[in-house]
GROMACS .gro file of C-alpha atoms in nm:
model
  182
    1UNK     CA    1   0.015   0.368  -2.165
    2UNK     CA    2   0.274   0.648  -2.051
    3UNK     CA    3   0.600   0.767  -2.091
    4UNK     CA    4   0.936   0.544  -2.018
    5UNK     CA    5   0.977   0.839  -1.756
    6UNK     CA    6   0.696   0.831  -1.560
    7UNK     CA    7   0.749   0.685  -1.242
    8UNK     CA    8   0.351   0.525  -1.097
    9UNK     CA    9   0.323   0.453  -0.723
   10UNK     CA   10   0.096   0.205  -0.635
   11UNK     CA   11  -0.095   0.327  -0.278
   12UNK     CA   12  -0.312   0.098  -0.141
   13UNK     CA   13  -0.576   0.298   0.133
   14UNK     CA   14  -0.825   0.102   0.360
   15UNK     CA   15  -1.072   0.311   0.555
   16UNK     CA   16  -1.049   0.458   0.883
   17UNK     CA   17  -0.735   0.501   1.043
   18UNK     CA   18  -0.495   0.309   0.780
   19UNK     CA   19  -0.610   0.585   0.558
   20UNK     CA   20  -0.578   0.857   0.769
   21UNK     CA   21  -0.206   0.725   0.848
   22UNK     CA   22  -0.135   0.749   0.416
   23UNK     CA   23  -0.281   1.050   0.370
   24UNK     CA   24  -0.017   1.184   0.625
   25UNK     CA   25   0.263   0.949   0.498
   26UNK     CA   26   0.187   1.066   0.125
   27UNK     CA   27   0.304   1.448   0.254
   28UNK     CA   28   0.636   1.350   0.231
   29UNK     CA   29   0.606   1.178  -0.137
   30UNK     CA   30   0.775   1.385  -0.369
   31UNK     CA   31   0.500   1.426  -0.625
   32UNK     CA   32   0.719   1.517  -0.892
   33UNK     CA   33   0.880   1.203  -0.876
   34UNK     CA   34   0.578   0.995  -0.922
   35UNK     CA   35   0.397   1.148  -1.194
   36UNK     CA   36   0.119   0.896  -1.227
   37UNK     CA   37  -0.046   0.815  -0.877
   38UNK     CA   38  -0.271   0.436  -0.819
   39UNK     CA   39  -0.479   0.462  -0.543
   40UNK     CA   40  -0.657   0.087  -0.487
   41UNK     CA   41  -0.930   0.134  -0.222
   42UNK     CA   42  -1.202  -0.106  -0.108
   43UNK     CA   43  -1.547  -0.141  -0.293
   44UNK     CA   44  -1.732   0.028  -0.049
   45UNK     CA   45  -1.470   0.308   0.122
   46UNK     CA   46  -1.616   0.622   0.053
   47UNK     CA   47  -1.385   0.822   0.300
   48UNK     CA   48  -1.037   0.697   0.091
   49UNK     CA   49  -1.217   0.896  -0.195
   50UNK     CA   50  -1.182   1.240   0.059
   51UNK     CA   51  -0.872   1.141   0.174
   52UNK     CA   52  -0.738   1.120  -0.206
   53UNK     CA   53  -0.880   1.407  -0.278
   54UNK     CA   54  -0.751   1.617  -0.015
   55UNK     CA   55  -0.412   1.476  -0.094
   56UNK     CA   56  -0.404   1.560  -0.436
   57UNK     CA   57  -0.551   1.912  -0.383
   58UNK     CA   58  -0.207   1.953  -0.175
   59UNK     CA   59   0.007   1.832  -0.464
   60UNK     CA   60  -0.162   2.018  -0.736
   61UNK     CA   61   0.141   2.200  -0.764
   62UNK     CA   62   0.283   1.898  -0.970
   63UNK     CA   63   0.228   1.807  -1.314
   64UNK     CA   64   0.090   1.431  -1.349
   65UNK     CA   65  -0.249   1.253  -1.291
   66UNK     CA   66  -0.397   0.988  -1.037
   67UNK     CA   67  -0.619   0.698  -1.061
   68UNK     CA   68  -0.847   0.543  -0.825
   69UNK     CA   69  -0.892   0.195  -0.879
   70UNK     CA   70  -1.178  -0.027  -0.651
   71UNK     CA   71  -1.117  -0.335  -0.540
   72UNK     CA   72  -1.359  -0.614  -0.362
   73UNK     CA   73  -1.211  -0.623   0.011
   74UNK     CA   74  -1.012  -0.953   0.067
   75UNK     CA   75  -1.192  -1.003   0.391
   76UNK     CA   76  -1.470  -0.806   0.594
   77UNK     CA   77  -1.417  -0.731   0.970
   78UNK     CA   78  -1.588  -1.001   1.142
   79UNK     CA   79  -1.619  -1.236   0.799
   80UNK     CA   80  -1.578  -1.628   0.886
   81UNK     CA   81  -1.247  -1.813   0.777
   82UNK     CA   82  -1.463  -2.019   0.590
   83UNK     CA   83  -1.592  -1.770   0.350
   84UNK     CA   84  -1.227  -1.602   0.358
   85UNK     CA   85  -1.093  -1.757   0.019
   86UNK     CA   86  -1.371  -1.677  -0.211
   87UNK     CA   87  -1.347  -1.286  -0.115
   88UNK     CA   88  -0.962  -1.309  -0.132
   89UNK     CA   89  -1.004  -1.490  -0.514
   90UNK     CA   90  -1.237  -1.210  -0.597
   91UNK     CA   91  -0.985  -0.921  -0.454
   92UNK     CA   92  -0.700  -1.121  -0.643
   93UNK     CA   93  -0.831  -1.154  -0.964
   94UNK     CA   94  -0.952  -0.754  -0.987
   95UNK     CA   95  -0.649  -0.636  -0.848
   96UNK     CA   96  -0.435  -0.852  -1.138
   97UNK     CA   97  -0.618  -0.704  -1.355
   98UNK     CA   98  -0.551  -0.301  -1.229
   99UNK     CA   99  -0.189  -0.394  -1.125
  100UNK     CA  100  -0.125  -0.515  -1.508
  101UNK     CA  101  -0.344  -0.240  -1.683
  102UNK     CA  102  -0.137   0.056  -1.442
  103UNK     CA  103   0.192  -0.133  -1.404
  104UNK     CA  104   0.290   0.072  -1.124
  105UNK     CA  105   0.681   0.123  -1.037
  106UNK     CA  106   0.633   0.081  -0.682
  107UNK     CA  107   0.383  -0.012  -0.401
  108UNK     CA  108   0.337   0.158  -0.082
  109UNK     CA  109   0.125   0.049   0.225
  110UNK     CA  110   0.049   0.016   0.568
  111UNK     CA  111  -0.149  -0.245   0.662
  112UNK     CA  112  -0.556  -0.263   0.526
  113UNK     CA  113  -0.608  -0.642   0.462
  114UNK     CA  114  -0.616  -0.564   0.080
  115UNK     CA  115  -0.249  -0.452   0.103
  116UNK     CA  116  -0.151  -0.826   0.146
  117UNK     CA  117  -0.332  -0.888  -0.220
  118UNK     CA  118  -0.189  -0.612  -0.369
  119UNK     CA  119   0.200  -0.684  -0.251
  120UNK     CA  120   0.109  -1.096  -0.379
  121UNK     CA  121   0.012  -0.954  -0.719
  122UNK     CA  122   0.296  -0.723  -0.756
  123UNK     CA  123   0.579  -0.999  -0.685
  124UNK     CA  124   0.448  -1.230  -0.943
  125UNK     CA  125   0.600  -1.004  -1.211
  126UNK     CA  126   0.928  -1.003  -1.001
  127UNK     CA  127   0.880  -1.439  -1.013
  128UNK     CA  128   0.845  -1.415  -1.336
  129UNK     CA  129   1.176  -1.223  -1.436
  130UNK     CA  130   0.992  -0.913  -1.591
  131UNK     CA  131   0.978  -0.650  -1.357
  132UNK     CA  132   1.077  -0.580  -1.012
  133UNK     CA  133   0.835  -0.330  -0.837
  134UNK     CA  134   0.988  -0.236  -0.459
  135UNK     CA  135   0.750  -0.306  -0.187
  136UNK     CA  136   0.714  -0.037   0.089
  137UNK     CA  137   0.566  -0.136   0.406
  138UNK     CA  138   0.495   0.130   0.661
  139UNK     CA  139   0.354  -0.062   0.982
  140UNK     CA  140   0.071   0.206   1.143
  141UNK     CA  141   0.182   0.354   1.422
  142UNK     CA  142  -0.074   0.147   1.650
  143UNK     CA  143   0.158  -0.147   1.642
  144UNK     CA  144   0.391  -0.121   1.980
  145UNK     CA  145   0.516  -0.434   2.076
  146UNK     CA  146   0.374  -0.662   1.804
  147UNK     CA  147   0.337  -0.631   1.361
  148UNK     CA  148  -0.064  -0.654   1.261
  149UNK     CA  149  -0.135  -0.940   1.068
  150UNK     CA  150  -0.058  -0.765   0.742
  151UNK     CA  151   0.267  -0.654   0.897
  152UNK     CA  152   0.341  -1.010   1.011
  153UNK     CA  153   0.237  -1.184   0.617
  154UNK     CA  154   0.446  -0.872   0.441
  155UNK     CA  155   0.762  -0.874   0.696
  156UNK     CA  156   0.918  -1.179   0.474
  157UNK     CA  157   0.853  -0.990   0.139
  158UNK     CA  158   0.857  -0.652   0.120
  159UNK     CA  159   1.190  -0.467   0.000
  160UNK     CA  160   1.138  -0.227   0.283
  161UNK     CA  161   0.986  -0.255   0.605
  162UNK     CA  162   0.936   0.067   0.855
  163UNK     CA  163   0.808   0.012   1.216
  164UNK     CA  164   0.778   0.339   1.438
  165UNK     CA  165   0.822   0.223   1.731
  166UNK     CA  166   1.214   0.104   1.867
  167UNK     CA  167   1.151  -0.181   2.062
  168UNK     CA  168   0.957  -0.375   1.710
  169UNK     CA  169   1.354  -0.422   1.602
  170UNK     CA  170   1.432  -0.676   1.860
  171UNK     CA  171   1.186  -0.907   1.686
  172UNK     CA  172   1.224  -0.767   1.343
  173UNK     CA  173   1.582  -0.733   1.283
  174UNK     CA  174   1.548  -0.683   0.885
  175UNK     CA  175   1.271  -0.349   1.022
  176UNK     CA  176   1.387  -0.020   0.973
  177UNK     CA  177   1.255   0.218   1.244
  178UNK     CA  178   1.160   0.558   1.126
  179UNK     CA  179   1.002   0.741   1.474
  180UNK     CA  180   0.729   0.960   1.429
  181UNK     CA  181   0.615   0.933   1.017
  182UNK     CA  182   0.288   1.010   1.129
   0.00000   0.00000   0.00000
């Protein structure tokens, strides 16, 4: 395991422009904070594994280590509802398992479907009475008027949630807005 004072933030990356929107996010995570970095990424995202990379070439500067854990995607673009639950039950059981094995001290997203898996998994322990692990949720900067569906499942549970755009407060009072993150 690791030291009492190592902090581990959770990331979770989906591909295309969620990712892109982390990688730029992450530039303002102070590194030497979070000592021990968990990246969860799909099964099949090859361009999270760049994007990670490029991020921690930037941070190399700072002592600690990352992981990057894969995780079955809770649903496929274009996948039935019908077939929905089985690929969430596979996503939910793996990412149990790498939430308990890395016991991170915070989770940080913005909106691939697997983020709504991840943030599930990381209240139970909170349920339970044995940790508490902050939720961050950034909504991507695509969402003007209306939260994605991630934004709209997470609004109700995360310990903080950022829009970037001003008028997203009228509906989502509890919403901090942060202009311009990415």
């Amino acid at each position: 395991m690791h030291a009492a004072t190592d902090k581990t933030l959770c990331v979770v990356l989906g591909s295309g422009g969620h990712t892109a929107e982390m990688a730029r996010l992450l530039q303002g995570v102070e590194f030497d904070r979070y000592t021990r970095r968990l990246y969860i990424v799909g099964e099949d995202d090859a361009l999270s594994l760049d994007q990670i990379a490029a991020v921690e070439v930037r941070s190399s500067v700072y002592s600690g280590e990352y992981f990057v854990e894969r995780v079955p995607r809770s649903r496929e673009v274009g996948q039935s509802w019908a077939s929905t639950p089985l690929s969430v039950a596979r996503c939910l059981a793996r990412t149990a398992r790498v939430l308990l094995y890395h016991r991170p001290d915070v989770v940080l997203c913005n909106g691939p479907g697997n983020c709504v898996v991840v943030c599930v998994v990381a209240l139970v322990p909170r349920i339970l009475g044995l940790k508490r692990i902050p939720i961050i949720y950034v909504e991507t900067f695509a969402r003007v008027r209306t939260l994605s569906l991630s934004g709209k499942l997470l609004y109700p549970l995360a310990d903080r949630f950022i829009v970037q755009w001003p008028q997203l407060l009228d509906r989502y009072p509890r919403a901090e807005y942060i202009p311009n993150l990415v």
